[in-house]
């Protein structure tokens, strides 16, 4: 064993304080890194951050828009959290989100205005889940039955879904496209009976936010409180242990993969049935799937913690475009979010391990073993 | 399709494939060390803006290329630190690099009182031969008609191939990627080998990005590379971790990218194929290739480094 200045040893279960402190520190460090880049390029970090807080939380309208932005992020965050917990590397929430939106808008348009809202709204929302799960299955089935790496297939399917949506709206006269508008192609509006109602008359925020929170709690319940969820966690910790315990690993894997896709698809349906009201590429092409991965990582893969983290990321997304009014690029937000993810993932090291200095007079054998207390 | 259309398509495929060659060879070298870096897209974008910025201020292409490579390598150190030193998930760390790099690239292009966005490059890569050998029918343009970076990419492929399979360092590299514990027993510093090759991968990704901003799309715009970085990650598998195959895989995808324009020039009925569907082609090709090459038992013969994606714990040996 070579001499080392710092000894790293695994920590058993991290304290609650630590599991809260590390994500908080990740955000803080990301803000510092962002401030450095802002200052180096001649911007005022203070002004930028004040503007962001003000836009996201400073008014009723700002708060409403923040929660609207948070709604899909909560669900793509849940999608990533349940998948990553079981080491299902579903990087395709983006595409599953889009296909969820395509399915939901399609069903909403097909149902027409004659269907009662009590039936139409749940059907439209669930159509999104089906769309997302279907798109996930394109990667999940080859993964589970043929061993084809899901990272690359889910990634590629993101761009196929994106171009498919473009095709539906820009490249064809599909039922998704608004036939009334010929100048600038846009999505055909979903009839009001299929739209999720708004909470207040004055703001755009609709009940979709609460539906997203309910689904996050449902995901937490499934993972933490059911036998199925217990088996899933066993598989995530060690697939060997799971096999010895008689758990059908491939089926669990498939189930989690499809569930992850369904949550991402729900994000899509809440988006089109909520604030947007149509399959509109201009408001859907937002990188919400990737941001969901940040949400999940910062929430440490806990579906309930995803809710506050989703609101935080929604606030950032909401604040981004407003920075242009003080001549700061909206991309500042993406840079900050990337930095948050870097620190959040690095922070996992400090949650999993304890660092200490070697004792002054090390006993050769005991020092190498460590971690007995 | 007449002869000149075919030549034009192949010629364009080589041009469009060149940044993919750099990115893919770089990622092959990184993955050969057992490290999966999903940050290629981010490193390419940072390379693209850094190279453009350097050339914009100096009118010097060589300096642009060097700065792009340094920027890509610098960003990759973040991933190296997280995945090698801290041993956290390589997948999430790489994704973080991509998100951060994408944001940083757009931010740097738009910030300041005189932002780069919309500015044409002060210098661009041009074909090095006009007339002469480049006028030979068919082979002339395809072999002699390119700018210098295409030839640099060919040299890179040959050099990377030689390095990985024929040198002592290459042997250490492959040993670390296959069986880090044994490599360490044989006196190889696993962490150092991984750091170095993650940085080499970052440098080549940066170079690939700069080829977009200094040759293919020489006016600064946000995300000028399309999805090239993601494509490179798929190409590594298609090339089965061999630099020489990366060249052909990259040109195949270059051709898939070009096919939209080719069909337009062919007129009816070819020009009626919707461009949005054609834009899917490279991604569909990648999935089909994955299914064909890595389904079931076939994956074993592909030659993926055995320790790819796994963190190495020296203490647990």
XYZ file of C-alpha atoms in Angstrom:
690
model
C 0.000 0.000 0.000
C 1.436 3.334 -0.967
C 1.282 6.169 1.528
C -1.624 8.530 0.987
C -2.555 11.898 2.357
C -6.236 11.132 2.579
C -7.940 7.859 3.325
C -11.265 7.142 1.636
C -13.541 4.680 3.317
C -17.126 3.706 2.582
C -19.697 5.235 4.861
C -22.625 3.016 5.755
C -25.917 4.813 5.656
C -25.496 8.555 5.216
C -27.339 10.824 7.649
C -30.385 12.755 6.499
C -28.527 16.017 7.061
C -25.777 14.958 4.698
C -28.174 13.796 2.000
C -29.760 17.250 2.116
C -26.510 19.187 2.475
C -24.801 17.658 -0.561
C -27.513 18.589 -3.114
C -27.771 22.061 -1.570
C -24.010 22.458 -1.848
C -24.198 21.261 -5.476
C -26.579 24.067 -6.357
C -24.491 26.615 -4.479
C -21.246 25.530 -6.157
C -22.936 25.588 -9.568
C -24.079 29.139 -8.898
C -20.497 30.053 -8.006
C -19.167 28.479 -11.202
C -21.877 30.293 -13.136
C -20.929 33.550 -11.418
C -17.308 33.051 -12.461
C -18.252 32.552 -16.113
C -20.659 35.483 -15.977
C -18.064 37.750 -14.412
C -15.350 36.675 -16.860
C -17.596 37.587 -19.788
C -18.375 41.023 -18.382
C -21.800 40.315 -16.896
C -22.896 41.028 -13.352
C -23.655 37.726 -11.578
C -25.596 39.488 -8.847
C -27.862 41.222 -11.334
C -28.421 37.952 -13.214
C -29.324 35.953 -10.117
C -31.618 38.644 -8.747
C -33.366 38.813 -12.120
C -33.792 35.031 -12.149
C -35.303 34.883 -8.653
C -37.538 37.822 -9.447
C -38.799 36.293 -12.709
C -39.379 32.857 -11.221
C -40.875 33.738 -7.845
C -41.396 37.503 -7.704
C -44.979 37.679 -8.915
C -48.100 35.572 -9.109
C -47.585 35.238 -12.827
C -43.937 34.268 -12.346
C -44.888 31.600 -9.838
C -47.590 30.259 -12.129
C -45.141 29.995 -15.031
C -42.530 28.364 -12.776
C -44.973 25.652 -11.755
C -45.989 25.188 -15.405
C -42.324 24.668 -16.274
C -41.910 22.351 -13.286
C -44.805 20.056 -14.219
C -43.119 18.123 -17.056
C -39.771 18.203 -15.210
C -41.277 16.481 -12.187
C -42.444 13.661 -14.418
C -39.300 13.350 -16.550
C -37.431 13.490 -13.236
C -39.515 10.622 -11.887
C -38.922 8.770 -15.173
C -35.160 9.048 -14.737
C -35.287 8.352 -10.998
C -37.169 5.054 -11.216
C -35.027 3.904 -14.141
C -31.629 4.882 -12.752
C -32.468 3.368 -9.384
C -32.561 -0.002 -11.077
C -29.615 0.824 -13.344
C -31.895 1.035 -16.356
C -30.062 3.707 -18.339
C -33.054 5.237 -20.028
C -31.635 8.411 -21.576
C -34.684 8.625 -23.801
C -37.146 10.592 -21.674
C -36.943 13.301 -24.318
C -38.293 11.046 -27.044
C -40.792 9.349 -24.740
C -42.012 12.799 -23.719
C -42.555 13.725 -27.371
C -44.307 10.452 -28.194
C -46.484 10.918 -25.113
C -47.419 14.329 -26.465
C -48.103 12.876 -29.933
C -50.348 10.138 -28.541
C -52.178 12.490 -26.168
C -52.791 15.128 -28.827
C -53.875 12.457 -31.324
C -56.366 10.916 -28.902
C -57.620 14.332 -27.817
C -58.253 15.346 -31.415
C -59.843 11.992 -32.279
C -62.231 12.162 -29.319
C -63.422 15.520 -30.559
C -65.482 18.014 -28.625
C -68.418 15.622 -28.115
C -66.814 13.529 -25.363
C -67.540 14.612 -21.777
C -64.521 16.116 -20.067
C -64.767 13.592 -17.233
C -63.924 10.844 -19.732
C -61.857 12.769 -22.259
C -59.282 14.231 -19.853
C -58.231 10.952 -18.187
C -58.136 9.185 -21.562
C -55.943 11.909 -23.067
C -53.588 11.826 -20.063
C -53.303 8.046 -20.118
C -52.721 8.073 -23.885
C -49.518 9.968 -23.134
C -48.404 7.239 -20.738
C -49.077 4.629 -23.407
C -47.141 6.648 -25.992
C -44.161 7.009 -23.674
C -44.172 3.349 -22.697
C -44.475 2.326 -26.338
C -41.470 4.436 -27.307
C -39.495 3.037 -24.359
C -40.381 -0.489 -25.464
C -38.509 0.056 -28.735
C -35.329 0.149 -26.611
C -36.503 -1.995 -23.711
C -37.416 -5.122 -25.648
C -34.080 -5.410 -27.500
C -32.300 -4.663 -24.208
C -34.091 -7.296 -22.165
C -34.257 -10.052 -24.758
C -31.188 -9.421 -26.912
C -28.870 -7.499 -24.593
C -28.690 -4.437 -26.868
C -27.310 -1.431 -24.949
C -30.179 0.866 -24.077
C -28.108 4.025 -23.663
C -27.549 4.399 -27.375
C -30.930 3.197 -28.589
C -32.858 5.467 -26.205
C -30.659 8.386 -27.242
C -31.157 7.796 -30.955
C -34.905 7.388 -30.469
C -35.004 10.908 -29.005
C -33.998 12.368 -32.343
C -36.259 10.050 -34.305
C -39.215 11.147 -32.165
C -38.271 14.805 -32.574
C -38.126 14.528 -36.361
C -41.336 12.517 -36.372
C -43.080 15.356 -34.560
C -41.619 17.841 -37.048
C -42.930 15.634 -39.829
C -46.443 15.565 -38.341
C -46.601 19.347 -38.072
C -44.195 20.794 -40.635
C -43.773 18.027 -43.195
C -47.234 16.627 -43.822
C -50.909 17.389 -43.580
C -51.420 14.952 -40.716
C -54.448 15.099 -38.385
C -52.129 16.694 -35.791
C -51.614 19.765 -37.950
C -54.009 22.678 -37.774
C -55.771 22.862 -41.177
C -56.986 26.405 -40.457
C -53.465 27.834 -40.381
C -51.672 27.621 -43.702
C -49.061 30.346 -43.313
C -47.084 29.043 -40.383
C -47.689 25.349 -39.602
C -48.827 24.642 -36.070
C -50.603 21.928 -34.122
C -54.360 21.388 -34.303
C -55.880 22.488 -30.976
C -57.182 19.787 -28.656
C -60.901 20.431 -27.985
C -61.607 22.052 -24.624
C -63.275 18.901 -23.307
C -59.862 17.182 -23.466
C -57.967 20.052 -21.833
C -56.978 20.129 -18.174
C -58.751 23.133 -16.584
C -56.834 26.090 -15.246
C -56.819 26.737 -11.495
C -57.261 30.506 -11.568
C -58.878 32.588 -14.242
C -55.982 35.009 -14.286
C -53.072 32.570 -14.678
C -52.171 29.767 -17.103
C -51.366 27.240 -14.364
C -53.638 24.197 -14.570
C -54.329 21.154 -12.426
C -51.642 19.273 -14.371
C -49.136 20.359 -11.733
C -51.055 18.523 -9.018
C -51.513 15.509 -11.265
C -47.715 15.425 -11.719
C -47.198 15.600 -7.950
C -49.722 12.795 -7.481
C -47.863 10.626 -9.996
C -44.568 11.344 -8.211
C -46.109 10.149 -4.947
C -47.500 7.109 -6.740
C -44.010 6.304 -8.052
C -42.605 6.640 -4.539
C -45.322 4.326 -3.223
C -44.669 1.710 -5.910
C -40.918 1.719 -5.306
C -40.880 2.019 -1.506
C -44.042 0.348 -0.266
C -44.867 -2.586 -2.518
C -43.354 -6.051 -2.911
C -42.737 -5.269 -6.564
C -40.811 -2.148 -5.572
C -38.790 -4.069 -3.009
C -37.764 -6.603 -5.639
C -36.887 -3.783 -8.015
C -34.604 -2.278 -5.385
C -32.960 -5.647 -4.808
C -32.263 -5.932 -8.530
C -30.854 -2.401 -8.531
C -28.486 -3.199 -5.680
C -27.288 -6.483 -7.096
C -28.778 -8.490 -9.923
C -26.919 -11.585 -8.660
C -28.592 -11.392 -5.271
C -31.921 -10.906 -7.015
C -31.405 -13.991 -9.162
C -30.509 -16.113 -6.127
C -33.625 -14.823 -4.396
C -35.667 -16.051 -7.333
C -36.631 -12.661 -8.719
C -37.299 -12.648 -12.462
C -34.711 -9.990 -13.316
C -35.551 -9.484 -17.019
C -39.230 -8.981 -16.293
C -38.479 -6.477 -13.527
C -36.110 -4.672 -15.858
C -38.727 -4.523 -18.597
C -41.367 -3.323 -16.151
C -39.223 -0.514 -14.791
C -38.149 0.520 -18.273
C -41.745 0.764 -19.502
C -42.832 2.530 -16.323
C -40.059 5.060 -16.797
C -41.234 5.628 -20.359
C -44.828 5.974 -19.173
C -43.884 8.724 -16.712
C -42.004 10.600 -19.418
C -45.014 10.154 -21.705
C -47.285 11.545 -18.989
C -45.125 14.647 -18.962
C -45.938 14.982 -22.645
C -49.662 14.532 -22.228
C -49.893 16.979 -19.323
C -48.026 19.473 -21.455
C -50.220 19.250 -24.550
C -53.468 18.833 -22.591
C -52.407 21.638 -20.258
C -50.740 24.941 -21.086
C -49.981 24.287 -24.768
C -53.242 22.712 -25.952
C -51.805 21.235 -29.161
C -48.848 19.287 -30.510
C -46.652 22.322 -30.974
C -42.990 21.678 -31.823
C -42.016 25.217 -30.920
C -42.943 24.720 -27.281
C -42.016 21.029 -26.998
C -38.460 21.139 -28.269
C -37.043 22.111 -24.913
C -34.680 19.431 -23.642
C -37.084 18.505 -20.856
C -35.986 14.884 -20.928
C -32.358 15.728 -20.251
C -33.287 18.224 -17.572
C -35.274 15.410 -15.950
C -31.989 13.568 -15.474
C -30.645 16.562 -13.542
C -33.796 16.627 -11.444
C -33.475 12.926 -10.650
C -29.784 13.162 -9.783
C -30.226 16.178 -7.521
C -33.204 14.471 -5.864
C -30.932 11.464 -5.329
C -33.412 9.281 -7.237
C -36.148 9.805 -4.669
C -39.467 10.349 -6.524
C -40.866 12.586 -3.792
C -37.746 14.750 -3.585
C -38.153 15.140 -7.345
C -41.060 17.538 -6.695
C -39.148 20.390 -4.982
C -36.130 19.843 -7.243
C -38.437 19.899 -10.264
C -39.802 23.242 -9.088
C -36.252 24.580 -8.735
C -35.339 23.483 -12.271
C -38.670 24.784 -13.539
C -37.818 28.132 -11.976
C -34.492 28.149 -13.838
C -36.162 27.210 -17.129
C -38.782 29.881 -16.614
C -36.189 32.521 -15.771
C -33.883 31.765 -18.712
C -35.552 33.748 -21.509
C -36.098 36.785 -19.242
C -32.324 37.226 -18.963
C -32.275 38.484 -22.523
C -33.914 41.683 -21.296
C -30.720 42.448 -19.377
C -28.611 41.314 -22.368
C -27.553 38.003 -20.845
C -27.936 34.797 -22.901
C -30.781 32.450 -21.957
C -28.211 29.640 -22.262
C -26.879 30.776 -18.870
C -29.581 28.554 -17.397
C -28.492 25.460 -19.293
C -24.905 26.096 -18.214
C -26.036 26.373 -14.586
C -28.118 23.210 -14.856
C -25.191 21.302 -16.334
C -22.957 22.525 -13.528
C -25.566 21.504 -10.952
C -25.580 17.989 -12.391
C -21.783 17.809 -12.364
C -21.656 18.766 -8.697
C -24.628 16.587 -7.801
C -23.063 13.499 -9.325
C -19.669 14.281 -7.810
C -21.429 14.832 -4.479
C -22.538 11.199 -4.485
C -18.924 10.375 -3.690
C -19.121 12.351 -0.456
C -22.419 10.762 0.489
C -21.049 7.281 -0.129
C -17.620 7.800 1.397
C -15.964 9.313 4.411
C -12.611 11.050 4.080
C -10.094 11.177 6.883
C -6.433 11.842 7.388
C -4.258 8.879 8.235
C -3.361 8.620 11.921
C 0.030 9.964 12.864
C 1.407 6.558 13.840
C -0.452 4.101 11.680
C -0.608 0.475 12.709
C 0.235 -1.107 9.370
C -2.488 -3.744 9.284
C -5.393 -1.898 10.851
C -4.863 1.203 8.737
C -5.232 -0.749 5.527
C -8.479 -2.390 6.604
C -10.223 0.725 7.914
C -13.962 1.111 8.240
C -14.557 -1.322 11.099
C -16.233 1.029 13.528
C -28.394 9.058 -60.216
C -25.767 10.213 -62.660
C -22.058 10.038 -62.104
C -21.497 13.597 -60.984
C -24.297 13.408 -58.397
C -22.698 10.294 -56.989
C -19.271 11.926 -56.834
C -20.738 15.027 -55.199
C -22.521 12.887 -52.643
C -19.420 10.881 -51.809
C -17.340 14.033 -51.653
C -19.813 15.648 -49.279
C -20.015 12.458 -47.214
C -16.277 12.686 -46.602
C -16.580 16.309 -45.522
C -19.571 15.696 -43.271
C -17.943 12.540 -41.920
C -14.657 14.220 -40.989
C -15.753 15.711 -37.637
C -17.335 12.361 -36.849
C -13.972 10.694 -37.539
C -12.257 12.930 -34.992
C -14.968 12.535 -32.383
C -15.243 8.788 -32.861
C -11.516 8.101 -32.801
C -11.257 10.200 -29.645
C -14.084 8.320 -27.961
C -12.585 4.984 -29.049
C -9.356 5.919 -27.304
C -11.278 6.924 -24.166
C -13.385 3.784 -24.160
C -10.343 1.610 -24.772
C -9.244 2.737 -21.300
C -12.515 1.393 -19.926
C -14.184 4.774 -19.579
C -17.433 5.700 -21.293
C -17.657 9.458 -21.791
C -21.124 10.545 -22.873
C -19.878 14.133 -22.875
C -18.767 14.068 -26.529
C -21.604 16.339 -27.636
C -20.685 18.900 -24.972
C -16.952 18.715 -25.641
C -17.512 19.101 -29.382
C -19.683 22.163 -28.820
C -17.164 23.779 -26.502
C -14.434 22.995 -29.039
C -16.576 24.526 -31.767
C -17.046 27.831 -29.944
C -13.483 27.972 -28.595
C -11.959 27.283 -32.010
C -14.237 29.785 -33.688
C -13.435 32.420 -31.067
C -9.677 31.925 -31.347
C -9.734 32.107 -35.140
C -12.106 35.065 -35.001
C -9.628 37.013 -32.912
C -6.402 35.939 -34.610
C -7.500 34.954 -38.142
C -5.301 31.937 -37.553
C -6.818 28.512 -38.242
C -4.048 26.539 -36.582
C -4.536 28.498 -33.388
C -8.272 27.859 -33.620
C -7.675 24.142 -33.847
C -5.241 24.146 -30.931
C -7.561 26.168 -28.702
C -10.471 23.881 -29.617
C -8.457 20.810 -28.636
C -7.357 22.396 -25.367
C -10.931 23.386 -24.564
C -12.245 19.875 -25.243
C -9.480 18.346 -23.143
C -10.063 20.830 -20.317
C -13.743 19.974 -20.150
C -12.978 16.250 -20.214
C -10.882 16.613 -17.059
C -14.102 17.302 -15.163
C -15.448 13.947 -16.279
C -12.121 12.270 -15.527
C -12.108 13.646 -12.004
C -15.703 12.567 -11.340
C -15.491 9.136 -12.918
C -11.891 8.099 -12.188
C -10.994 9.866 -8.947
C -14.439 10.056 -7.340
C -15.662 6.910 -9.147
C -19.225 8.146 -9.505
C -21.431 7.024 -12.393
C -19.635 7.544 -15.702
C -22.963 7.733 -17.460
C -24.377 10.579 -15.377
C -21.042 12.369 -15.280
C -20.784 12.270 -19.073
C -24.344 13.499 -19.498
C -23.571 16.339 -17.106
C -20.612 17.269 -19.282
C -22.833 17.374 -22.339
C -25.494 19.543 -20.701
C -22.905 21.906 -19.242
C -20.891 22.045 -22.458
C -23.989 22.710 -24.569
C -25.017 25.556 -22.294
C -21.510 26.953 -22.057
C -21.066 26.881 -25.833
C -24.303 28.768 -26.503
C -23.576 31.142 -23.622
C -20.110 32.038 -24.900
C -21.443 32.539 -28.418
C -24.129 34.968 -27.311
C -22.588 36.891 -24.449
C -20.807 40.226 -24.492
C -21.440 43.501 -26.273
C -20.288 42.076 -29.623
C -21.466 38.457 -29.526
C -20.119 35.864 -31.945
C -23.555 34.692 -32.985
C -24.214 35.482 -36.643
C -20.588 36.427 -37.309
C -18.839 34.680 -40.219
C -15.499 33.093 -39.442
C -12.458 35.221 -40.245
C -10.781 32.205 -41.840
C -12.061 28.844 -43.046
C -10.556 25.580 -44.205
C -10.453 25.464 -47.995
C -9.435 22.679 -50.391
C -5.661 22.695 -50.607
C -5.423 21.828 -54.307
C -7.157 23.726 -57.068
C -6.943 21.951 -60.411
C -4.063 19.586 -61.075
C -4.528 16.270 -59.327
C -7.953 17.335 -58.065
C -9.182 17.493 -61.661
C -8.625 13.796 -62.346
C -12.068 12.321 -63.027
C -13.746 10.604 -60.059
C -10.669 9.915 -57.936
C -9.362 13.456 -58.247
C -11.890 15.232 -56.064
C -12.426 12.276 -53.733
C -8.746 11.826 -52.950
C -7.135 15.202 -53.635
C -9.976 17.706 -53.426
C -10.275 18.188 -49.673
C -9.142 20.700 -47.128
C -6.211 19.885 -44.909
C -8.302 18.656 -41.978
C -9.580 15.709 -44.006
C -5.988 14.589 -44.508
C -5.284 15.251 -40.854
C -8.207 12.967 -40.023
C -6.719 10.202 -42.181
C -3.385 10.592 -40.442
C -5.196 10.603 -37.089
C -6.886 7.304 -37.899
C -3.614 5.697 -38.969
C -1.764 7.076 -35.963
C -4.496 6.039 -33.520
C -4.561 2.558 -34.991
C -0.806 2.259 -34.674
C -0.854 3.676 -31.155
C -3.582 1.385 -29.840
C -2.345 -1.848 -31.377
C 1.379 -1.445 -31.948
C 2.868 0.564 -29.088
C 3.688 -0.086 -25.456
C 1.415 2.712 -24.309
C -1.348 1.248 -26.453
C -0.850 -2.103 -24.771
C -1.194 -0.474 -21.343
C -4.266 1.327 -22.596
C -5.955 -1.877 -23.734
C -4.899 -3.708 -20.574
C -6.527 -1.015 -18.441
C -9.708 -1.279 -20.460
C -9.823 -5.066 -20.317
C -8.628 -5.856 -16.821
C -7.506 -2.914 -14.717
C -6.546 -5.083 -11.716
C -4.103 -7.141 -13.767
C -2.789 -4.018 -15.462
C -2.124 -2.500 -12.062
C -0.309 -5.653 -10.931
C 1.893 -5.324 -13.990
C 2.857 -1.820 -12.890
C 0.434 0.296 -14.919
C -1.052 3.314 -13.166
C -4.727 2.768 -14.037
C -5.935 6.187 -12.953
C -3.221 7.973 -14.920
C -3.874 5.961 -18.075
C -7.578 6.748 -17.820
C -7.014 10.453 -17.224
C -4.660 10.733 -20.205
C -6.969 8.935 -22.598
C -10.092 10.730 -21.440
C -8.218 13.955 -22.212
C -7.089 12.691 -25.613
C -10.725 11.874 -26.337
C -11.713 15.365 -25.216
C -9.091 16.984 -27.428
C -10.287 15.112 -30.515
C -13.911 15.896 -29.724
C -12.939 19.581 -29.491
C -11.161 19.290 -32.832
C -14.224 17.676 -34.422
C -16.372 20.513 -33.105
C -14.017 23.111 -34.546
C -14.311 21.481 -37.964
C -17.967 22.475 -37.936
C -17.414 26.088 -36.949
C -14.330 26.587 -39.144
C -15.243 24.525 -42.208
C -18.735 23.043 -42.473
C -20.827 25.880 -40.937
C -18.382 28.789 -40.785
C -20.805 31.339 -39.309
C -21.325 31.083 -35.569
C -24.727 29.795 -34.558
C -25.930 27.966 -31.468
C -25.244 24.241 -31.575
C -23.721 24.168 -35.069
C -22.846 20.473 -34.796
C -26.371 19.038 -34.876
C -26.266 15.770 -32.981
C -22.741 14.824 -34.067
C -21.479 14.075 -30.577
C -24.221 11.558 -29.933
C -23.646 9.991 -33.335
C -19.958 9.526 -32.470
C -20.901 7.464 -29.429
C -22.963 5.157 -31.623
C -20.173 5.055 -34.234
C -17.732 3.680 -31.660
C -19.820 0.531 -31.482
C -20.287 0.416 -35.241
C -16.505 0.693 -35.562
C -16.161 -2.029 -32.907
C -13.585 0.080 -31.047
C -11.152 0.087 -33.992
C -9.961 3.458 -35.314
C -9.634 2.198 -38.909
C -13.281 1.165 -39.030
C -14.306 4.519 -37.559
C -13.300 6.133 -40.851
C -15.776 4.111 -42.911
C -18.497 4.247 -40.279
C -18.174 8.030 -40.161
C -18.391 8.357 -43.956
C -21.457 6.134 -43.993
C -23.122 8.539 -41.591
C -21.816 11.493 -43.541
C -23.591 10.039 -46.570
C -26.774 9.483 -44.568
C -26.678 13.138 -43.588
C -26.081 14.215 -47.172
C -28.830 12.102 -48.705
C -31.450 14.829 -48.087
C -29.649 17.236 -50.382
C -28.886 14.561 -52.937
C -32.531 13.588 -53.274
C -33.451 17.241 -53.701
C -31.100 17.530 -56.669
C -32.500 14.385 -58.305
C -35.886 15.993 -58.810
C -39.230 14.170 -58.788
C -40.160 11.734 -57.397
C -37.082 11.641 -55.144
C -37.407 15.242 -54.013
C -40.878 14.454 -52.646
C -39.518 12.344 -49.787
C -40.212 14.487 -46.687
C -37.015 16.009 -45.325
C -38.110 15.429 -41.717
C -38.202 11.700 -42.358
C -34.816 11.762 -44.082
C -33.391 13.606 -41.092
C -34.174 10.492 -39.035
C -31.974 8.350 -41.254
C -28.660 8.570 -39.339
C -30.422 7.720 -36.077
C -32.366 4.826 -37.581
C -29.134 3.602 -39.135
C -27.474 3.689 -35.709
C -30.262 1.645 -34.111
C -30.313 -0.896 -36.938
C -26.543 -1.204 -36.673
C -26.804 -1.713 -32.901
C -29.407 -4.439 -33.383
C -27.429 -6.133 -36.128
C -24.057 -5.996 -34.390
C -24.813 -6.343 -30.699
C -27.840 -8.640 -30.446
C -27.390 -11.686 -28.243
C -24.160 -13.612 -28.649
C -22.854 -11.435 -31.431
C -21.878 -8.724 -28.943
C -19.104 -10.901 -27.558
C -17.206 -10.930 -30.833
C -17.376 -7.193 -31.278
C -14.456 -6.469 -28.977
C -15.833 -4.057 -26.420
C -13.314 -3.414 -23.647
C -14.327 -5.776 -20.854
C -14.089 -3.157 -18.109
C -15.940 -0.455 -20.085
C -18.137 1.633 -17.828
C -16.914 0.102 -14.579
C -15.174 2.222 -11.970
C -11.947 0.739 -10.663
C -11.474 0.389 -6.921
C -7.864 -0.237 -6.153
C -8.603 -1.041 -2.518
C -10.952 -3.848 -3.415
C -8.530 -5.770 -5.557
